[in-house]
PDB file of C-alpha atoms in Angstrom:
ATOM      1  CA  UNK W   1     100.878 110.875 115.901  1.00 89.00           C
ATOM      2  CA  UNK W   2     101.109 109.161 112.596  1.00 92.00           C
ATOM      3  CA  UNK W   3     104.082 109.058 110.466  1.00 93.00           C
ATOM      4  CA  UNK W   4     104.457 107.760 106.626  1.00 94.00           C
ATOM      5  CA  UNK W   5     108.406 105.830 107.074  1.00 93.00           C
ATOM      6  CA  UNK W   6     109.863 102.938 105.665  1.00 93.00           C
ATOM      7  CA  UNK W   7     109.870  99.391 106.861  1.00 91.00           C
ATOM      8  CA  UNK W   8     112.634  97.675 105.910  1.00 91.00           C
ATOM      9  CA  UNK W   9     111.863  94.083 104.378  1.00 91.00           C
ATOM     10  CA  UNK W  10     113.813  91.506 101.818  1.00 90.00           C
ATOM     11  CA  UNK W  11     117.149  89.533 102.507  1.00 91.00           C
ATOM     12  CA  UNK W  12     120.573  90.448 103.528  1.00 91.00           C
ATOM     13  CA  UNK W  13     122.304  93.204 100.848  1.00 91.00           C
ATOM     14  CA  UNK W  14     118.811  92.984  99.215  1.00 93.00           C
ATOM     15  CA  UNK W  15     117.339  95.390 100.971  1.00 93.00           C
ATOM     16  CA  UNK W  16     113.376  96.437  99.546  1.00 94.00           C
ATOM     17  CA  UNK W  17     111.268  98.525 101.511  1.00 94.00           C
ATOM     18  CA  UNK W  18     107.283  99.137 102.699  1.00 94.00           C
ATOM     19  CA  UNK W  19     106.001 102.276 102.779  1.00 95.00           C
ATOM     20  CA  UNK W  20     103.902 102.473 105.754  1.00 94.00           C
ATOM     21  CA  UNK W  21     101.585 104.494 108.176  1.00 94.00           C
ATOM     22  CA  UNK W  22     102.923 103.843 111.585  1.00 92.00           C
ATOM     23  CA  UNK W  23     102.389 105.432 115.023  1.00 91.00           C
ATOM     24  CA  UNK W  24     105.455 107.379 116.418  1.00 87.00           C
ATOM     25  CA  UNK W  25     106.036 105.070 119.042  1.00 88.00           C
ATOM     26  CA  UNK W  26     106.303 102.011 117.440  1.00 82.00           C
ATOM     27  CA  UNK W  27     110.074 100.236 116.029  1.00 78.00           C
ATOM     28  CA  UNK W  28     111.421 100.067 112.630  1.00 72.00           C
ATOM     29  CA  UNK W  29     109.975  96.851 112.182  1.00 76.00           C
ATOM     30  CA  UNK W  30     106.716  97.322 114.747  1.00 79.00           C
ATOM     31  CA  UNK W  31     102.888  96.575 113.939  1.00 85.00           C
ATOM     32  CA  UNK W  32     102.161  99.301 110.930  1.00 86.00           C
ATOM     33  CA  UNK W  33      98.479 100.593 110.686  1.00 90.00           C
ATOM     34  CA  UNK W  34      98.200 100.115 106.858  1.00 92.00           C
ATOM     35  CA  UNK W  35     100.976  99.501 103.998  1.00 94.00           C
ATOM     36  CA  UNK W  36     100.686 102.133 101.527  1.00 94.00           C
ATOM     37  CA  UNK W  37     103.356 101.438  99.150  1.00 95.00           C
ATOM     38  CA  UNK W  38     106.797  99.765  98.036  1.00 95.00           C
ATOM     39  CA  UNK W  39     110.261 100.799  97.358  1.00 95.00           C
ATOM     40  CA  UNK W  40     112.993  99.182  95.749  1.00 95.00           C
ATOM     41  CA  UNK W  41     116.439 101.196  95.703  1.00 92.00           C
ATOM     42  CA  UNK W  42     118.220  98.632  93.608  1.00 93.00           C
ATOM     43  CA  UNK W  43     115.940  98.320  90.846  1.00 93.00           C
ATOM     44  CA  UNK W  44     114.382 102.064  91.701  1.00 90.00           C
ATOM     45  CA  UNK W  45     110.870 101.078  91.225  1.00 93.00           C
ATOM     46  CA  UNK W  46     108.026 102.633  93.558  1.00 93.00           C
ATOM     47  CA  UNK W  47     104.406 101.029  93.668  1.00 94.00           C
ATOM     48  CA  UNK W  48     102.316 103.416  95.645  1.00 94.00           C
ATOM     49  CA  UNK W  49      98.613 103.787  96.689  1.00 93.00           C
ATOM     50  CA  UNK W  50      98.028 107.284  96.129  1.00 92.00           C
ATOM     51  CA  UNK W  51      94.406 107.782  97.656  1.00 93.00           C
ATOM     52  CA  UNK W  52      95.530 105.867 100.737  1.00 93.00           C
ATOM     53  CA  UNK W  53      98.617 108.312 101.101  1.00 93.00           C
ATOM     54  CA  UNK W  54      96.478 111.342 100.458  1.00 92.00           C
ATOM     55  CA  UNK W  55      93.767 110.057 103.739  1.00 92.00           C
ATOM     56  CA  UNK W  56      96.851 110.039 105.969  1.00 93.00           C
ATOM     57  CA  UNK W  57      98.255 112.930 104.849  1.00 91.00           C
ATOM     58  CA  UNK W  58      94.683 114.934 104.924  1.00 90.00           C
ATOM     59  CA  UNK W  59      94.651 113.736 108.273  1.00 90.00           C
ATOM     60  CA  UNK W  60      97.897 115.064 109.800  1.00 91.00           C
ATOM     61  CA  UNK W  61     100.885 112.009 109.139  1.00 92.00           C
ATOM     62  CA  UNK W  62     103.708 113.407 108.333  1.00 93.00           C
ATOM     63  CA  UNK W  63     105.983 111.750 106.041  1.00 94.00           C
ATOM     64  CA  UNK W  64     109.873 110.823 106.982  1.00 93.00           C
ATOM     65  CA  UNK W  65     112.478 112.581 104.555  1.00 95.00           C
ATOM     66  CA  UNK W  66     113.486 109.809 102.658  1.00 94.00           C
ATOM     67  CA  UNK W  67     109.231 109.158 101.920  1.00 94.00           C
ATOM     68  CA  UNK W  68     108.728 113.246 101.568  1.00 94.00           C
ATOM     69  CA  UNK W  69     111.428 112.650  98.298  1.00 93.00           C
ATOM     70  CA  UNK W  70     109.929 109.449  97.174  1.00 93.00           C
ATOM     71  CA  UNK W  71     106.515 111.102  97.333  1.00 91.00           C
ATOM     72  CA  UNK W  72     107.477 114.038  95.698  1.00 91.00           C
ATOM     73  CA  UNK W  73     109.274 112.164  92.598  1.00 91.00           C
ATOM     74  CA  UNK W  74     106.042 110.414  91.962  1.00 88.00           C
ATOM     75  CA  UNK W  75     103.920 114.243  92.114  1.00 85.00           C
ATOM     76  CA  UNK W  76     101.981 113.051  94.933  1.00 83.00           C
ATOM     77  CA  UNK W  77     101.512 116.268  96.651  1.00 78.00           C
ATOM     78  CA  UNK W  78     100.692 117.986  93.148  1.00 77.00           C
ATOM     79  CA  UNK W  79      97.071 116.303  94.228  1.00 72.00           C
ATOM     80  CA  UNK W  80      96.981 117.925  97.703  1.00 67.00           C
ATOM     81  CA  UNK W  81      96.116 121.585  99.115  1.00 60.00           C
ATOM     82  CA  UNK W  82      99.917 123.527  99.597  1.00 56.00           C
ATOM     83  CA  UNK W  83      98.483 124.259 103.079  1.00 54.00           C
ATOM     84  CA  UNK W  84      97.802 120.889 104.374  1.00 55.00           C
ATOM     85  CA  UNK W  85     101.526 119.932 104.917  1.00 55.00           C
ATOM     86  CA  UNK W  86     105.096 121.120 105.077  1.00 56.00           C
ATOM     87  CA  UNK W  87     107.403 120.476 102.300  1.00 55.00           C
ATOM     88  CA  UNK W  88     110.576 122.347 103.391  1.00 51.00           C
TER      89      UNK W  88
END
């Protein structure tokens, strides 16, 4: 299974973060399948690349909390069928 979660990158006390696609399995910092956007919680800026989001999540990821609220700040599921994932 394929989950959207963040990879923590950037220096000590710094911390930025990737937004990735990333098997279950795999660590924190493991081998990601593609990097779909970035998040920085000290400046609180977001870059994200919406269609590639939007193929994951047509195709079953499921995003991690913390992604689910960055993703729905930035109206990303406003583009995608109510069905096609859980928002609790």
């Amino acid at each position: 299974m394929v989950k959207l979660r963040l990879k923590r990158c950037g220096r000590k006390q710094r911390a930025t973060y990737r937004i990735v696609a990333i098997d279950v399995r795999s660590r924190r910092e493991g081998r990601d399948l593609r990097k779909v956007g970035f998040y920085d919680p000290i400046k609180k800026e977001t870059s994200l690349n919406v269609p590639a989001i939007l193929y994951f999540l047509e195709r079953g990821a499921q995003p991690t909390e913390t992604v689910r609220d960055i993703l729905k700040k930035s109206e990303v599921f406003k583009e995608l069928c109510p069905n096609q994932i859980k928002l609790n």
